Amino acid sequence: MTSPFTRRRFLGTALAASSAVALAACSGGGGKSGGGASAAPKVTQAQIDEAMNKDTTLTLWTWVPDIQKEVDLFTKKYPKIKVKNVNVGAGAPHYTKMRAAIQSGQGAPDVAQVEFQYIPSFTLGGNLLDLSPYGADSIKSQYPEWVWSQVSKGEVVYAIPQDVGPMGLLYRDDLLKAAGVKPPKTWDEFATAAEKYRSANPKSYLSNLAPNDPGQFVAFLWQIGARPFSYDGTKNVKVDLASDQAKQVAKFWGDMVAKGVVSVDPDFTDAWYQGFSNGKYAAWPAAAWGPVFLQGTAKKTSGKWRATDLPQWDAAKPASGNWGGSTDAVLKSSKNPIAASQLALFINTDKESALKLATEQFLFPPSNTILNDPAFADQAAPFYGGQKVNAKFTDISATVTPDFQWLPFMDFVYSNYTDTLGKAMANKTDMVAGLQAWQDGVAKYAKDQGFNVA
Amino acid sequence: MATVTTTATTSGSRSAKSTPRKPLTVAKKRQYRAAYVLVLPFFVIFLAMIIVPLGYAGYLSFFRKQLVGGVSFAGFDNYARAVQDPAFLAGVGRMGLFLLVQVPVMLVLSLFFALALDSGMTRLAKFVRLGIFVPYAVPSVVATLMWGYLYGPDFGPFAQLANLVGLPPPPFLSPHVVLFSIANVVNWEFVGYNMIIIYAALRSIPSELYEAARVDGASEPRIAWSIKIPAVRPALILTIIFSVIGTFQLFNEPNLLRILAPNAINSSYTPNLYAYTLAFVNQDANYAAAIAFVLGIVIMALSYIVQLWNQRKESQS
């Protein structure tokens, strides 16, 4: 739980445990339409220069460990700007505090970390500044299409990508060899391998499916081409969690769970960490931040792991999904929009700063510039037998399909997953029915909240 | 703080009765002023931290806020929704079951330990008393984390023992057992606390009663049954009421065990967990406030029933 990578846990709710329920919360401030308006007039270089030479204090809310390194680079370049770098909690507590500050109209930061799937929950209230007039319009070409489609709507840019999590497969080379199983290239092969591996190793599983982790499951949906969510920026949402493709994924995993050839342990728990150390799991469908995370979790298995592509549904058309990742966004309430936007841009696009994030803090970079930089791409990882794992995930990133959208209330969607589909996984009951229950729960919530649901 | 106020008010009313309609002397006036000054900090905090938030939550509960469409007055809609909400009712029902199973076990254990200590039979009485009471001093968050480790199906000591003798790990965290696992944690935490309350009541029984009973030839178990237990009834009633309140407000234990058993303990497992989820995940603070108020009413009603039942018993005997 203390790993810096717990920020990847989307359901951080439980961490807020001990505090009493402060029900005195938000009122007022109804849903304004936050749709993709036309881009505002561009801010000139002269205006930017003027703003950056004025004494200014910015507040940055982020939980990236050691982000002060990058902030220092920024303040070195712009000595007039002071940055208060605050960590208000990772995941759920961070968003709760952001919402409270926005609602109360005071204390909100200028720049805040926002994970991709939470961007719409802030555009809903019109809380994010369109960064395109501040120079964000010119960085589009640095990013793969799927990344840019996550942070923009038309010409409007809501946030600067910080890190991403394209999905691959990490596996134990030694365990698979001993069981006579080849690393699966397709999901069909994966199912066969899971059975074969299990019969060779009754104490171990080829893989685990986490019934508490909607992020992983949604990435599987992303890969197969399902588009379960969409939001037009006003009051129209689409909830399509029980599409044929989604059902195919649920049935695929459900069959393996029913046969008992994959385990269904909650992830990011102590028992799960141990499972990697002692060989309970021989493979992990993981995002690009997974390799470094695993390295810190299962030290004694160093050198035995390898990284490869996520198994495919159609080997001829390689595809992947994304699990996790973050951005930096500027709040509309910022009194210093120019300086704030420059901070968000600098941390994530200045070559030195972005490279530091990638090679020192091990955030998997979204931008092609960094992905292709030899300092990043050529890193050989001893934990993975000297494999160039970064380069592998760079290739995978190119296969992530674009246009995956989110709903403006992913907190509910993810929490409801654990009570519906996740419950079916854990209890080894019909996962397709669980998927339908999730669909129904989300659609009902959306209607109750006043959305038009398609 | 609470004791300060009660003593202040009771002594005040008593002196008012004994000196009816007589103008207050200067000394008395000064004494009153001092009392009010002393009580003031308590009232300020009480007002700011209890009454105002309570009023605000009550106010919130009459509105409805949607992510799209904003705030509108809802009258009693939230309350109507709460009393028909299967998730809420299931949580209340679950706590009812918990109450019926856990509280008797806990109080019987507390009573047993208190009697054992009081009888003087136990050697090392001080050590035992402290040992049973110590878990209460452990914060419930820490206690739950510790028990969570003990319950672990892979590396918990029970699982490892079972593994050693070739049995499957005990399913402490499975959907049907987890309520009892939580009950066990709560027992462990509160047996000592309730024991101390009962033990204190036992110590205040005049020893002449025992002497008289012994002269009449009563055995120690008979003394315990016929003298000690009836004499500590008020203390027992107090512990029952505390337990009713504590049970329906269960939050920390299930919320932390949820990390280990996310699918056995859902987001509406206890009424408080549900209110928390509603406010901070579903962003529906208004409905959460209504849930909290309905829960408060349930708790008040049950506490009242316990008291009524006690009064009837007392008037019968």
Short mmCIF file of N, CA and C in Angstrom, two decimals, chain A residues 169 175-176 179-201 204-207 252 256 259 261-262 282-283 311:
data_model
loop_
_atom_site.label_atom_id
_atom_site.label_comp_id
_atom_site.label_asym_id
_atom_site.label_seq_id
_atom_site.Cartn_x
_atom_site.Cartn_y
_atom_site.Cartn_z
N LEU A 169 1.84 -7.90 -21.71
CA LEU A 169 1.79 -9.07 -20.83
C LEU A 169 3.17 -9.30 -20.24
N LEU A 175 8.96 -20.18 -15.28
CA LEU A 175 7.79 -21.00 -14.90
C LEU A 175 7.07 -21.51 -16.14
N LEU A 176 6.95 -20.65 -17.15
CA LEU A 176 6.26 -21.08 -18.36
C LEU A 176 7.03 -22.20 -19.05
N ALA A 179 6.63 -25.48 -17.34
CA ALA A 179 5.30 -26.08 -17.52
C ALA A 179 5.07 -26.46 -18.99
N GLY A 180 6.07 -26.16 -19.84
CA GLY A 180 5.93 -26.47 -21.26
C GLY A 180 4.91 -25.58 -21.95
N VAL A 181 4.78 -24.35 -21.48
CA VAL A 181 3.79 -23.43 -22.05
C VAL A 181 4.53 -22.30 -22.76
N LYS A 182 4.13 -22.01 -23.99
CA LYS A 182 4.72 -20.89 -24.71
C LYS A 182 3.96 -19.62 -24.38
N PRO A 183 4.65 -18.48 -24.36
CA PRO A 183 3.92 -17.23 -24.11
C PRO A 183 2.79 -17.07 -25.14
N PRO A 184 1.56 -16.92 -24.68
CA PRO A 184 0.42 -16.89 -25.61
C PRO A 184 0.40 -15.63 -26.47
N LYS A 185 0.15 -15.83 -27.77
CA LYS A 185 0.07 -14.68 -28.68
C LYS A 185 -1.38 -14.25 -28.90
N THR A 186 -2.30 -15.19 -28.74
CA THR A 186 -3.72 -14.85 -28.88
C THR A 186 -4.43 -15.23 -27.59
N TRP A 187 -5.67 -14.73 -27.44
CA TRP A 187 -6.43 -15.08 -26.24
C TRP A 187 -6.82 -16.55 -26.24
N ASP A 188 -7.02 -17.12 -27.44
CA ASP A 188 -7.29 -18.57 -27.51
C ASP A 188 -6.12 -19.34 -26.92
N GLU A 189 -4.92 -18.94 -27.36
CA GLU A 189 -3.72 -19.60 -26.83
C GLU A 189 -3.61 -19.38 -25.32
N PHE A 190 -4.03 -18.19 -24.90
CA PHE A 190 -3.96 -17.86 -23.47
C PHE A 190 -4.84 -18.82 -22.66
N ALA A 191 -6.05 -19.08 -23.17
CA ALA A 191 -6.98 -19.97 -22.46
C ALA A 191 -6.41 -21.39 -22.38
N THR A 192 -5.86 -21.86 -23.50
CA THR A 192 -5.26 -23.20 -23.50
C THR A 192 -4.08 -23.24 -22.54
N ALA A 193 -3.24 -22.19 -22.63
CA ALA A 193 -2.05 -22.12 -21.78
C ALA A 193 -2.44 -22.12 -20.30
N ALA A 194 -3.52 -21.39 -19.98
CA ALA A 194 -3.95 -21.29 -18.57
C ALA A 194 -4.30 -22.67 -18.03
N GLU A 195 -5.00 -23.46 -18.86
CA GLU A 195 -5.38 -24.80 -18.43
C GLU A 195 -4.17 -25.72 -18.28
N LYS A 196 -3.32 -25.66 -19.31
CA LYS A 196 -2.14 -26.51 -19.31
C LYS A 196 -1.22 -26.15 -18.12
N TYR A 197 -1.07 -24.86 -17.91
CA TYR A 197 -0.19 -24.40 -16.84
C TYR A 197 -0.72 -24.85 -15.47
N ARG A 198 -2.03 -24.73 -15.33
CA ARG A 198 -2.65 -25.08 -14.05
C ARG A 198 -2.51 -26.57 -13.75
N SER A 199 -2.66 -27.41 -14.80
CA SER A 199 -2.54 -28.84 -14.51
C SER A 199 -1.09 -29.23 -14.23
N ALA A 200 -0.15 -28.46 -14.81
CA ALA A 200 1.26 -28.75 -14.50
C ALA A 200 1.64 -28.22 -13.12
N ASN A 201 0.97 -27.15 -12.69
CA ASN A 201 1.33 -26.48 -11.43
C ASN A 201 0.09 -26.24 -10.57
N SER A 204 -0.25 -22.97 -8.59
CA SER A 204 0.03 -21.70 -9.24
C SER A 204 -0.94 -21.49 -10.40
N TYR A 205 -1.10 -20.24 -10.79
CA TYR A 205 -2.01 -19.90 -11.87
C TYR A 205 -1.24 -19.18 -12.97
N LEU A 206 -1.70 -19.33 -14.21
CA LEU A 206 -1.06 -18.55 -15.27
C LEU A 206 -1.29 -17.07 -15.00
N SER A 207 -2.52 -16.75 -14.55
CA SER A 207 -2.81 -15.34 -14.35
C SER A 207 -3.92 -15.15 -13.34
N PHE A 252 -15.23 -14.94 -21.99
CA PHE A 252 -13.89 -15.52 -22.10
C PHE A 252 -13.26 -15.71 -20.71
N MET A 256 -12.80 -19.21 -17.89
CA MET A 256 -11.55 -19.60 -17.22
C MET A 256 -11.72 -19.57 -15.70
N LYS A 259 -13.65 -22.60 -14.57
CA LYS A 259 -12.82 -23.81 -14.58
C LYS A 259 -11.76 -23.77 -13.48
N VAL A 261 -8.97 -22.01 -13.62
CA VAL A 261 -7.60 -21.95 -14.14
C VAL A 261 -6.99 -20.55 -14.04
N VAL A 262 -7.79 -19.55 -13.71
CA VAL A 262 -7.21 -18.26 -13.31
C VAL A 262 -7.76 -17.93 -11.92
N ALA A 282 2.00 -16.62 -12.76
CA ALA A 282 3.11 -16.73 -13.70
C ALA A 282 3.06 -15.64 -14.76
N ALA A 283 1.95 -14.92 -14.85
CA ALA A 283 1.85 -13.85 -15.85
C ALA A 283 0.90 -12.79 -15.33
N PRO A 311 -2.04 -10.61 -25.35
CA PRO A 311 -2.62 -11.57 -26.31
C PRO A 311 -3.69 -10.89 -27.17
#
